[in-house]
């Protein structure tokens, strides 16, 4: 399945697969996003599949937000792998 990203103001909705094949779409949409916004909300409610490349892409976006002292919110009951990744980082 393809990846579709829609936005309104600082709210982005991701639909489809976030994987190695669609990573370029994700990266081009969020490249240097924190140069333009102070806070960003991403809904992953409609993400049907996410591989390690997708998890890493969201992790890198989170690191970018922290580096620039910006707010990033990831909402929705999307991929369980993503939650497990962040849960593991918090525990460490």
PDB file of C-alpha atoms in Angstrom:
ATOM      1  CA  UNK A   1       0.000   0.000   0.000  1.00  0.00           C
ATOM      2  CA  UNK A   2       1.187   3.519  -0.709  1.00  0.00           C
ATOM      3  CA  UNK A   3       1.734   6.271   1.812  1.00  0.00           C
ATOM      4  CA  UNK A   4      -0.496   9.328   1.883  1.00  0.00           C
ATOM      5  CA  UNK A   5       0.213  12.337   4.087  1.00  0.00           C
ATOM      6  CA  UNK A   6      -2.371  15.067   4.535  1.00  0.00           C
ATOM      7  CA  UNK A   7      -1.953  18.184   6.612  1.00  0.00           C
ATOM      8  CA  UNK A   8      -3.833  21.086   8.072  1.00  0.00           C
ATOM      9  CA  UNK A   9      -1.761  23.684   9.907  1.00  0.00           C
ATOM     10  CA  UNK A  10       0.613  21.673  12.113  1.00  0.00           C
ATOM     11  CA  UNK A  11      -1.486  18.491  12.143  1.00  0.00           C
ATOM     12  CA  UNK A  12      -0.401  15.693   9.799  1.00  0.00           C
ATOM     13  CA  UNK A  13      -2.304  12.488   9.127  1.00  0.00           C
ATOM     14  CA  UNK A  14      -0.362   9.503   7.788  1.00  0.00           C
ATOM     15  CA  UNK A  15      -2.271   6.774   5.973  1.00  0.00           C
ATOM     16  CA  UNK A  16      -0.914   3.544   4.526  1.00  0.00           C
ATOM     17  CA  UNK A  17       2.445   1.827   4.890  1.00  0.00           C
ATOM     18  CA  UNK A  18       5.443   3.575   6.349  1.00  0.00           C
ATOM     19  CA  UNK A  19       8.224   1.292   5.230  1.00  0.00           C
ATOM     20  CA  UNK A  20      11.429   1.173   3.223  1.00  0.00           C
ATOM     21  CA  UNK A  21       9.526   1.709  -0.043  1.00  0.00           C
ATOM     22  CA  UNK A  22       7.661   4.834   1.124  1.00  0.00           C
ATOM     23  CA  UNK A  23      10.383   6.362   3.281  1.00  0.00           C
ATOM     24  CA  UNK A  24      11.304   8.955   0.634  1.00  0.00           C
ATOM     25  CA  UNK A  25       7.774  10.398   0.725  1.00  0.00           C
ATOM     26  CA  UNK A  26       7.877  10.707   4.518  1.00  0.00           C
ATOM     27  CA  UNK A  27      11.337  12.246   4.569  1.00  0.00           C
ATOM     28  CA  UNK A  28      10.544  14.793   1.868  1.00  0.00           C
ATOM     29  CA  UNK A  29       7.391  15.899   3.725  1.00  0.00           C
ATOM     30  CA  UNK A  30       9.133  16.362   7.082  1.00  0.00           C
ATOM     31  CA  UNK A  31      12.571  17.504   5.913  1.00  0.00           C
ATOM     32  CA  UNK A  32      13.497  20.617   7.934  1.00  0.00           C
ATOM     33  CA  UNK A  33       9.926  20.874   9.265  1.00  0.00           C
ATOM     34  CA  UNK A  34      11.128  22.344  12.562  1.00  0.00           C
ATOM     35  CA  UNK A  35      12.564  25.332  10.737  1.00  0.00           C
ATOM     36  CA  UNK A  36       8.954  26.339  10.039  1.00  0.00           C
ATOM     37  CA  UNK A  37       6.908  25.156  13.052  1.00  0.00           C
ATOM     38  CA  UNK A  38       7.263  25.128  16.834  1.00  0.00           C
ATOM     39  CA  UNK A  39       4.970  22.177  17.418  1.00  0.00           C
ATOM     40  CA  UNK A  40       3.922  19.277  15.252  1.00  0.00           C
ATOM     41  CA  UNK A  41       1.237  16.617  15.684  1.00  0.00           C
ATOM     42  CA  UNK A  42       1.293  13.426  13.629  1.00  0.00           C
ATOM     43  CA  UNK A  43      -1.596  10.974  13.607  1.00  0.00           C
ATOM     44  CA  UNK A  44      -0.581   7.393  12.865  1.00  0.00           C
ATOM     45  CA  UNK A  45      -4.110   6.059  13.370  1.00  0.00           C
ATOM     46  CA  UNK A  46      -4.377   4.931   9.746  1.00  0.00           C
ATOM     47  CA  UNK A  47      -0.876   3.485   9.391  1.00  0.00           C
ATOM     48  CA  UNK A  48      -1.428  -0.106   8.315  1.00  0.00           C
ATOM     49  CA  UNK A  49       2.179  -1.269   8.290  1.00  0.00           C
ATOM     50  CA  UNK A  50       5.453   0.049   9.645  1.00  0.00           C
ATOM     51  CA  UNK A  51       8.820  -1.649   9.344  1.00  0.00           C
ATOM     52  CA  UNK A  52      12.049  -0.771  11.126  1.00  0.00           C
ATOM     53  CA  UNK A  53      12.753   1.959   8.556  1.00  0.00           C
ATOM     54  CA  UNK A  54       9.453   3.657   9.412  1.00  0.00           C
ATOM     55  CA  UNK A  55      10.103   3.371  13.142  1.00  0.00           C
ATOM     56  CA  UNK A  56      13.581   4.833  12.622  1.00  0.00           C
ATOM     57  CA  UNK A  57      12.153   7.708  10.552  1.00  0.00           C
ATOM     58  CA  UNK A  58       9.780   8.696  13.361  1.00  0.00           C
ATOM     59  CA  UNK A  59      12.582   8.263  15.900  1.00  0.00           C
ATOM     60  CA  UNK A  60      14.812  10.597  13.890  1.00  0.00           C
ATOM     61  CA  UNK A  61      11.982  13.121  13.672  1.00  0.00           C
ATOM     62  CA  UNK A  62      11.645  12.922  17.462  1.00  0.00           C
ATOM     63  CA  UNK A  63      15.392  13.481  17.891  1.00  0.00           C
ATOM     64  CA  UNK A  64      15.178  16.472  15.545  1.00  0.00           C
ATOM     65  CA  UNK A  65      12.370  17.953  17.659  1.00  0.00           C
ATOM     66  CA  UNK A  66      14.389  17.538  20.845  1.00  0.00           C
ATOM     67  CA  UNK A  67      17.494  19.012  19.196  1.00  0.00           C
ATOM     68  CA  UNK A  68      15.581  22.130  18.105  1.00  0.00           C
ATOM     69  CA  UNK A  69      13.621  22.338  21.382  1.00  0.00           C
ATOM     70  CA  UNK A  70      10.308  21.867  19.520  1.00  0.00           C
ATOM     71  CA  UNK A  71       7.212  19.828  20.398  1.00  0.00           C
ATOM     72  CA  UNK A  72       6.328  16.620  18.558  1.00  0.00           C
ATOM     73  CA  UNK A  73       3.185  14.649  19.352  1.00  0.00           C
ATOM     74  CA  UNK A  74       2.508  11.265  17.798  1.00  0.00           C
ATOM     75  CA  UNK A  75      -1.108  10.231  18.331  1.00  0.00           C
ATOM     76  CA  UNK A  76      -3.304   7.302  17.405  1.00  0.00           C
ATOM     77  CA  UNK A  77      -3.308   3.558  17.849  1.00  0.00           C
ATOM     78  CA  UNK A  78      -1.106   2.835  14.886  1.00  0.00           C
ATOM     79  CA  UNK A  79       1.794   0.445  14.784  1.00  0.00           C
ATOM     80  CA  UNK A  80       2.609  -1.412  17.993  1.00  0.00           C
ATOM     81  CA  UNK A  81       6.309  -1.588  17.020  1.00  0.00           C
ATOM     82  CA  UNK A  82       6.584   2.190  17.300  1.00  0.00           C
ATOM     83  CA  UNK A  83       5.138   2.252  20.817  1.00  0.00           C
ATOM     84  CA  UNK A  84       7.400  -0.601  21.888  1.00  0.00           C
ATOM     85  CA  UNK A  85      10.420   1.275  20.541  1.00  0.00           C
ATOM     86  CA  UNK A  86       9.688   4.461  22.484  1.00  0.00           C
ATOM     87  CA  UNK A  87       8.672   2.477  25.569  1.00  0.00           C
ATOM     88  CA  UNK A  88      12.044   0.696  25.478  1.00  0.00           C
ATOM     89  CA  UNK A  89      13.924   4.010  25.147  1.00  0.00           C
ATOM     90  CA  UNK A  90      12.066   5.475  28.130  1.00  0.00           C
ATOM     91  CA  UNK A  91      12.836   2.404  30.241  1.00  0.00           C
ATOM     92  CA  UNK A  92      16.543   2.616  29.371  1.00  0.00           C
TER      93      UNK A  92
END
